[in-house]
Amino acid sequence: MTLDNIINYGIIGFGRYAHRRLQPAFQKTKYSRLAGLSRRNIRSAETTAGQYDVPIFTDKVKELVSHPDIHAVIVASPPALHREHVLLAAKHKKHVLVEKPIASHAGEVQEMIDACAKAGVKLMAGFVMRFIDAIRQSREMVQSGKLGKIRYASGHFGLDVSTFPRAWLSDPIISTGGPVADLGSHLLDLLDYVLEKPVVSIQSIVKPPYSQKSIERDAAILMEWEENILGTLHFSFDVIRESGLIFHGAKGKLTLTDFNQPETMIEIVWLSEKGRKTIRIFNQNQYTRMIDHFSEAILFDKPILTPGETGLKNQMLIDRIYGR
Ligand SMILES: NC(=O)c1ccc[n+]([C@@H]2O[C@H](COP(=O)([O-])OP(=O)(O)OC[C@H]3O[C@@H](n4cnc5c(N)ncnc54)[C@H](OP(=O)(O)O)[C@@H]3O)[C@@H](O)[C@H]2O)c1
């Protein structure tokens, strides 16, 4: 695609996530360069571009996606705008990496898949947690049978939203949902990745119920996967910040806590018949890996770990939890 094997990215919606995660991740990419950005206000766009030495900046998404020097975009706008931005990028033949939660409902994700297929561009769902070393190690342990037959999985992901600077998060129309959409999307995808089993049933208690007027505060989910694997999940916007995953097998148990900080040491606690063992793994930068993975898929026509279809599967679960 490019002479120097580098994909030039434009970030649609250079907000908090782009500042904290994407821009630092681009410092270490091999096949990817941050070449453009859009914000709502041209002065803010210019200031941010100057701060990070980004050559292309605009307050119009159309200008970014139609720029000839941009090969791919990362859609990092609020979730309700993802559909519009993905379709616009596809129309201008740009490959798209779209952030989670992917859309307002599954129908929109299908539209994204169809538009990208029609335009001949690649679509990736931004489930960055699959690129975490400790997750990959956990998946390998589950898949290789080290824990015996998996019986039960549980997950928790929560934070105190009152201390969080993202204003749109509590607006149900813009956010498309509360902790289920924002945090749950990640864990639902990780369980799909680690267990690799189709979901048989899913039930939920969502309090207060998600509606077009307000988001939920907490959700408790009861799941069943094929081969009689059971699971429970809790997502919250009113607890101390923590994430955790536990896998119980017939011969062992694996516990992961706060595993998503890039470039930190993560502990996996493995309980087996031989006792308790702590495995320490250094997490590389998962954001760098995710971006370069997409660039490699574009440059060398490699398969994408989380294509649009992974996003669709995830969105369908979220829709079922919300009953929409
Ligand atoms: N995978 C992860 O680890 C991770 C982490 C955090 C966020 N995310 C996802 O990344 C996306 C962006 O999150 P963020 O925290 O970066 O959000 P953000 O800082 O609030 O804003 C992102 C962009 O959206 C624009 N924006 C903000 N509010 C808007 C509104 N009401 N209407 C239209 N545009 C608006 C901002 O414009 P200005 O630049 O002009 O302010 C900014 O460019 C979301 O989909 C989120 O779920 C993913």
Coordinates of C-alpha atoms and ligand atoms in Angstrom, one line a residue:
M1 CA 0.0 0.0 0.0
T2 CA 2.7 2.5 0.9
L3 CA 6.3 2.6 -0.4
D4 CA 7.8 2.6 3.1
N5 CA 5.4 0.0 4.6
I6 CA 3.8 2.5 6.9
I7 CA 0.1 3.1 7.4
N8 CA -0.8 6.8 8.0
Y9 CA -3.6 7.1 10.5
G10 CA -6.1 9.8 11.2
I11 CA -7.8 9.8 14.6
I12 CA -11.4 10.9 14.4
G13 CA -12.2 12.5 17.7
F14 CA -8.8 13.2 19.4
G15 CA -10.1 13.3 23.0
R16 CA -9.0 11.8 26.3
Y17 CA -8.5 8.3 25.0
A18 CA -6.3 9.6 22.1
H19 CA -4.2 11.7 24.5
R20 CA -3.7 9.0 27.1
R21 CA -3.5 5.9 25.1
L22 CA -3.3 6.2 21.3
Q23 CA -0.7 9.0 20.9
P24 CA 1.7 7.3 23.4
A25 CA 1.1 4.0 21.6
F26 CA 2.1 5.5 18.2
Q27 CA 5.6 6.3 19.7
K28 CA 6.4 2.6 19.5
T29 CA 4.6 1.4 16.4
K30 CA 6.6 -0.3 13.6
Y31 CA 4.1 -0.1 10.7
S32 CA 1.9 2.8 11.8
R33 CA 2.2 6.6 11.9
L34 CA -0.1 9.2 13.5
A35 CA -0.6 11.6 10.5
G36 CA -3.9 13.4 11.2
L37 CA -6.6 14.2 13.7
S38 CA -10.0 15.9 14.0
R39 CA -11.6 17.7 16.9
R40 CA -14.8 19.7 17.0
N41 CA -13.0 23.0 17.2
I42 CA -10.3 24.0 14.8
R43 CA -8.2 25.9 17.4
S44 CA -8.3 22.9 19.6
A45 CA -7.4 20.7 16.7
E46 CA -4.4 22.9 15.8
T47 CA -3.2 23.1 19.4
T48 CA -3.3 19.3 19.7
A49 CA -1.6 18.8 16.3
G50 CA 1.1 21.2 17.4
Q51 CA 1.6 19.5 20.7
Y52 CA 2.2 16.1 19.1
D53 CA 3.6 17.2 15.7
V54 CA 0.7 15.8 13.7
P55 CA 0.8 17.3 10.2
I56 CA -3.0 17.1 9.2
F57 CA -5.6 18.6 11.5
T58 CA -9.2 19.7 10.9
D59 CA -12.5 20.3 12.6
K60 CA -14.3 18.4 9.8
V61 CA -14.3 14.6 9.8
K62 CA -14.9 14.6 6.0
E63 CA -11.7 16.6 5.4
L64 CA -9.7 14.0 7.4
V65 CA -11.2 10.9 5.8
S66 CA -10.8 12.4 2.3
H67 CA -7.2 13.5 2.7
P68 CA -5.0 11.6 0.2
D69 CA -2.2 11.1 2.8
I70 CA -4.4 9.2 5.2
H71 CA -4.7 5.5 4.7
A72 CA -6.7 4.4 7.7
V73 CA -8.6 6.0 10.6
I74 CA -9.3 5.2 14.2
V75 CA -12.8 6.2 15.1
A76 CA -12.5 7.5 18.7
S77 CA -15.5 9.7 18.8
P78 CA -18.4 9.1 21.4
P79 CA -20.1 5.8 20.6
A80 CA -23.3 7.3 19.1
L81 CA -21.2 8.8 16.3
H82 CA -19.3 5.7 15.4
R83 CA -21.8 4.6 12.7
E84 CA -21.7 7.9 10.9
H85 CA -17.8 8.1 11.1
V86 CA -17.2 4.5 10.0
L87 CA -19.6 4.9 7.0
L88 CA -17.9 8.2 6.0
A89 CA -14.5 6.6 6.2
A90 CA -15.6 3.6 4.1
K91 CA -17.1 6.0 1.5
H92 CA -13.7 7.6 1.2
K93 CA -12.0 4.2 0.9
K94 CA -10.2 4.4 4.3
H95 CA -9.6 1.3 6.5
V96 CA -11.3 1.7 9.8
L97 CA -10.4 0.7 13.4
V98 CA -13.5 1.5 15.5
E99 CA -13.5 1.9 19.2
K100 CA -15.7 0.0 21.7
P101 CA -18.6 0.1 22.3
I102 CA -18.9 -0.3 18.6
A103 CA -22.4 1.2 18.0
S104 CA -25.8 2.0 19.4
H105 CA -27.2 -1.4 18.4
A106 CA -26.3 -4.5 16.3
G107 CA -28.0 -3.2 13.1
E108 CA -25.5 -0.3 13.0
V109 CA -22.5 -2.8 13.2
Q110 CA -24.0 -4.8 10.3
E111 CA -24.2 -1.5 8.3
M112 CA -20.5 -0.9 9.1
I113 CA -19.5 -4.4 8.0
D114 CA -21.5 -4.1 4.8
A115 CA -20.2 -0.6 4.0
C116 CA -16.5 -1.6 4.5
A117 CA -17.0 -4.8 2.5
K118 CA -18.6 -2.8 -0.4
A119 CA -15.8 -0.2 -0.3
G120 CA -13.1 -2.9 -0.2
V121 CA -11.6 -1.6 3.0
K122 CA -10.8 -3.4 6.3
L123 CA -12.8 -3.0 9.5
M124 CA -11.4 -3.8 12.9
A125 CA -13.2 -3.7 16.3
G126 CA -11.0 -2.1 18.8
F127 CA -11.0 -4.8 21.5
V128 CA -7.5 -3.8 22.7
M129 CA -7.6 -6.2 25.8
R130 CA -6.9 -9.2 23.5
F131 CA -3.5 -7.7 23.0
I132 CA -2.6 -7.8 26.7
D133 CA 0.2 -10.3 27.5
A134 CA -1.5 -11.6 30.7
I135 CA -4.7 -12.2 28.8
R136 CA -2.9 -14.2 26.1
Q137 CA -1.1 -16.2 28.7
S138 CA -4.4 -16.9 30.5
R139 CA -6.0 -17.9 27.3
E140 CA -3.2 -20.3 26.5
M141 CA -3.5 -21.9 30.0
V142 CA -7.3 -22.3 29.6
Q143 CA -7.1 -23.6 26.0
S144 CA -4.2 -26.0 26.7
G145 CA -6.2 -27.7 29.5
K146 CA -3.9 -26.7 32.4
L147 CA -7.0 -25.9 34.5
G148 CA -8.9 -29.0 33.4
K149 CA -12.4 -28.7 32.0
I150 CA -13.6 -25.1 32.5
R151 CA -16.7 -25.0 34.7
Y152 CA -17.2 -21.4 35.6
A153 CA -16.0 -17.9 34.7
S154 CA -16.6 -14.7 36.5
G155 CA -15.7 -11.1 35.7
H156 CA -16.0 -7.7 37.3
F157 CA -15.2 -4.2 35.8
G158 CA -16.1 -1.1 37.6
L159 CA -15.2 2.5 38.4
D160 CA -16.6 5.6 40.1
V161 CA -18.0 7.6 37.3
S162 CA -18.5 10.7 39.5
T163 CA -14.7 11.2 39.4
F164 CA -14.5 10.6 35.6
P165 CA -14.0 13.6 33.3
R166 CA -16.0 12.1 30.3
A167 CA -19.2 14.2 30.3
W168 CA -21.1 12.2 27.6
L169 CA -20.8 9.0 29.6
S170 CA -24.0 9.6 31.5
D171 CA -25.9 10.7 28.4
P172 CA -27.7 7.5 27.2
I173 CA -28.1 8.8 23.6
I174 CA -24.4 9.7 23.1
S175 CA -22.9 6.9 25.2
T176 CA -25.3 4.2 24.0
G177 CA -25.2 2.7 27.5
G178 CA -23.6 2.7 30.9
P179 CA -21.1 0.3 32.4
V180 CA -22.4 -2.6 30.3
A181 CA -21.6 -0.8 27.1
D182 CA -18.5 1.0 28.3
L183 CA -16.8 -1.6 30.5
G184 CA -18.8 -4.7 29.9
S185 CA -18.0 -4.7 26.1
H186 CA -14.4 -5.4 27.0
L187 CA -15.0 -8.3 29.4
L188 CA -17.7 -9.9 27.2
D189 CA -15.1 -9.9 24.4
L190 CA -12.4 -11.3 26.6
L191 CA -14.6 -14.2 27.7
D192 CA -15.3 -14.9 24.0
Y193 CA -11.6 -14.9 23.3
V194 CA -10.4 -17.0 26.3
L195 CA -13.2 -19.6 26.3
E196 CA -13.8 -19.7 22.6
K197 CA -17.3 -21.1 23.1
P198 CA -20.6 -19.9 21.8
V199 CA -23.0 -18.3 24.4
V200 CA -26.0 -20.5 25.0
S201 CA -27.9 -18.1 27.3
I202 CA -27.6 -14.7 28.9
Q203 CA -29.8 -13.1 31.6
S204 CA -29.4 -9.8 33.3
I205 CA -30.5 -7.5 36.1
V206 CA -29.8 -3.9 35.1
K207 CA -30.3 -1.2 37.8
P208 CA -31.8 1.3 37.2
P209 CA -32.8 -0.1 33.8
Y210 CA -31.1 1.5 30.8
S211 CA -33.4 3.8 28.8
Q212 CA -33.2 6.6 26.3
K213 CA -33.4 8.9 29.3
S214 CA -30.8 7.5 31.7
I215 CA -28.0 4.9 31.9
E216 CA -27.8 2.0 34.4
R217 CA -25.5 2.2 37.4
D218 CA -25.0 -1.6 37.9
A219 CA -25.6 -4.7 36.0
A220 CA -25.4 -8.4 37.1
I221 CA -25.2 -10.9 34.3
L222 CA -25.7 -14.7 34.4
M223 CA -24.3 -16.6 31.4
E224 CA -24.0 -20.1 30.0
W225 CA -21.6 -21.1 27.2
E226 CA -21.5 -24.4 25.3
E227 CA -20.3 -27.4 27.2
N228 CA -22.2 -26.3 30.3
I229 CA -19.8 -23.6 31.3
L230 CA -21.5 -21.1 33.6
G231 CA -20.6 -17.5 34.4
T232 CA -21.4 -14.3 36.3
L233 CA -20.4 -10.8 35.6
H234 CA -20.8 -7.4 37.3
F235 CA -20.3 -4.0 35.7
S236 CA -20.6 -0.8 37.7
F237 CA -20.2 3.0 37.6
D238 CA -20.4 3.3 41.3
V239 CA -17.5 1.3 42.8
I240 CA -13.8 1.7 43.4
R241 CA -12.0 1.2 40.1
E242 CA -11.0 -2.4 39.5
S243 CA -11.2 -5.1 36.9
G244 CA -10.9 -8.8 37.4
L245 CA -11.4 -12.2 35.7
I246 CA -11.5 -15.7 37.3
F247 CA -11.6 -19.0 35.5
H248 CA -12.5 -22.1 37.5
G249 CA -11.6 -25.5 36.0
A250 CA -11.9 -29.0 37.3
K251 CA -8.1 -29.1 38.0
G252 CA -7.3 -25.4 38.7
K253 CA -8.3 -21.8 39.0
L254 CA -6.8 -18.7 37.5
T255 CA -7.3 -15.2 38.8
L256 CA -6.4 -12.0 37.1
T257 CA -6.8 -8.6 38.7
D258 CA -6.3 -5.1 37.2
F259 CA -4.6 -6.6 34.2
N260 CA -5.1 -3.7 31.7
Q261 CA -2.4 -1.1 32.6
P262 CA 0.1 -1.0 29.7
E263 CA 3.8 -1.4 30.5
T264 CA 3.3 -2.7 34.0
M265 CA 3.9 -6.0 35.7
I266 CA 0.7 -8.1 35.9
E267 CA 0.2 -11.1 38.3
I268 CA -1.8 -14.2 37.3
V269 CA -2.6 -16.4 40.4
W270 CA -2.8 -20.0 39.5
L271 CA -4.3 -22.5 42.0
S272 CA -3.7 -26.2 41.2
E273 CA -3.4 -29.5 43.0
K274 CA 0.3 -28.5 43.6
G275 CA -0.7 -25.2 45.4
R276 CA -0.9 -21.5 44.6
K277 CA 1.6 -20.1 42.2
T278 CA 1.9 -16.4 41.1
I279 CA 3.0 -15.8 37.5
R280 CA 4.4 -12.3 36.9
I281 CA 4.2 -11.0 33.3
F282 CA 5.3 -7.7 31.9
N283 CA 2.5 -6.2 29.8
Q284 CA 3.9 -4.6 26.6
N285 CA 1.8 -1.7 25.3
Q286 CA -1.4 -3.4 24.1
Y287 CA -2.4 -0.2 22.2
T288 CA 0.8 -0.3 20.1
R289 CA 0.2 -3.9 19.3
M290 CA -3.5 -3.4 18.3
I291 CA -2.6 -0.5 15.9
D292 CA 0.3 -2.4 14.4
H293 CA -1.8 -5.6 14.1
F294 CA -4.3 -3.6 12.0
S295 CA -1.5 -2.1 9.9
E296 CA 0.0 -5.5 9.2
A297 CA -3.5 -6.8 8.2
I298 CA -3.7 -3.9 5.7
L299 CA -0.1 -4.0 4.4
F300 CA 0.3 -7.8 4.1
D301 CA -3.4 -8.9 3.8
K302 CA -3.2 -10.8 7.1
P303 CA -6.4 -11.8 9.0
I304 CA -7.7 -9.4 11.7
L305 CA -8.0 -10.8 15.2
T306 CA -11.2 -8.8 15.9
P307 CA -12.9 -8.0 12.6
G308 CA -16.3 -6.3 12.3
E309 CA -18.0 -9.6 12.9
T310 CA -16.4 -9.8 16.4
G311 CA -17.9 -6.3 17.1
L312 CA -21.3 -7.6 15.9
K313 CA -21.2 -10.6 18.2
N314 CA -20.3 -8.3 21.1
Q315 CA -23.0 -5.8 20.3
M316 CA -25.6 -8.5 20.1
L317 CA -24.8 -9.5 23.6
I318 CA -25.0 -5.9 24.8
D319 CA -28.3 -5.5 23.1
R320 CA -29.6 -8.7 24.8
I321 CA -28.5 -7.4 28.2
Y322 CA -30.3 -4.1 27.7
G323 CA -33.3 -5.9 26.1
R324 CA -33.3 -3.7 23.0
Ligands
LIG1 N1 -10.3 0.8 24.6 C1 -10.0 1.7 25.6 O1 -9.1 1.4 26.4 C2 -10.7 3.0 25.6 C3 -10.5 3.9 26.7 C4 -11.2 5.1 26.7 C5 -12.1 5.4 25.7 N2 -12.4 4.5 24.7 C6 -13.4 4.8 23.7 O2 -12.9 5.9 22.9 C7 -13.9 6.7 22.4 C8 -13.7 8.1 22.9 O3 -13.5 8.2 24.3 P1 -12.8 9.5 24.9 O4 -12.7 9.2 26.4 O5 -11.6 9.9 24.2 O6 -13.9 10.6 24.8 P2 -13.8 12.2 24.8 O7 -12.5 12.6 25.3 O8 -15.0 12.8 25.5 O9 -14.0 12.7 23.3 C9 -13.5 12.1 22.1 C10 -13.8 13.0 20.9 O10 -15.2 13.2 20.8 C11 -15.6 14.5 20.8 N3 -16.8 14.7 21.7 C12 -16.8 14.8 23.0 N4 -18.1 15.0 23.4 C13 -18.8 15.1 22.3 C14 -20.2 15.3 22.0 N5 -21.1 15.4 23.0 N6 -20.6 15.3 20.7 C15 -19.8 15.1 19.7 N7 -18.4 14.9 19.9 C16 -18.0 14.9 21.2 C17 -14.4 15.3 21.4 O11 -14.3 16.5 20.7 P3 -13.2 17.6 21.1 O12 -11.9 17.0 20.8 O13 -13.5 18.7 20.3 O14 -13.3 17.8 22.6 C18 -13.2 14.3 21.1 O15 -12.6 14.7 19.9 C19 -15.2 6.1 23.0 O16 -15.8 5.2 22.1 C20 -14.7 5.3 24.2 O17 -15.5 4.2 24.6 C21 -11.7 3.3 24.6

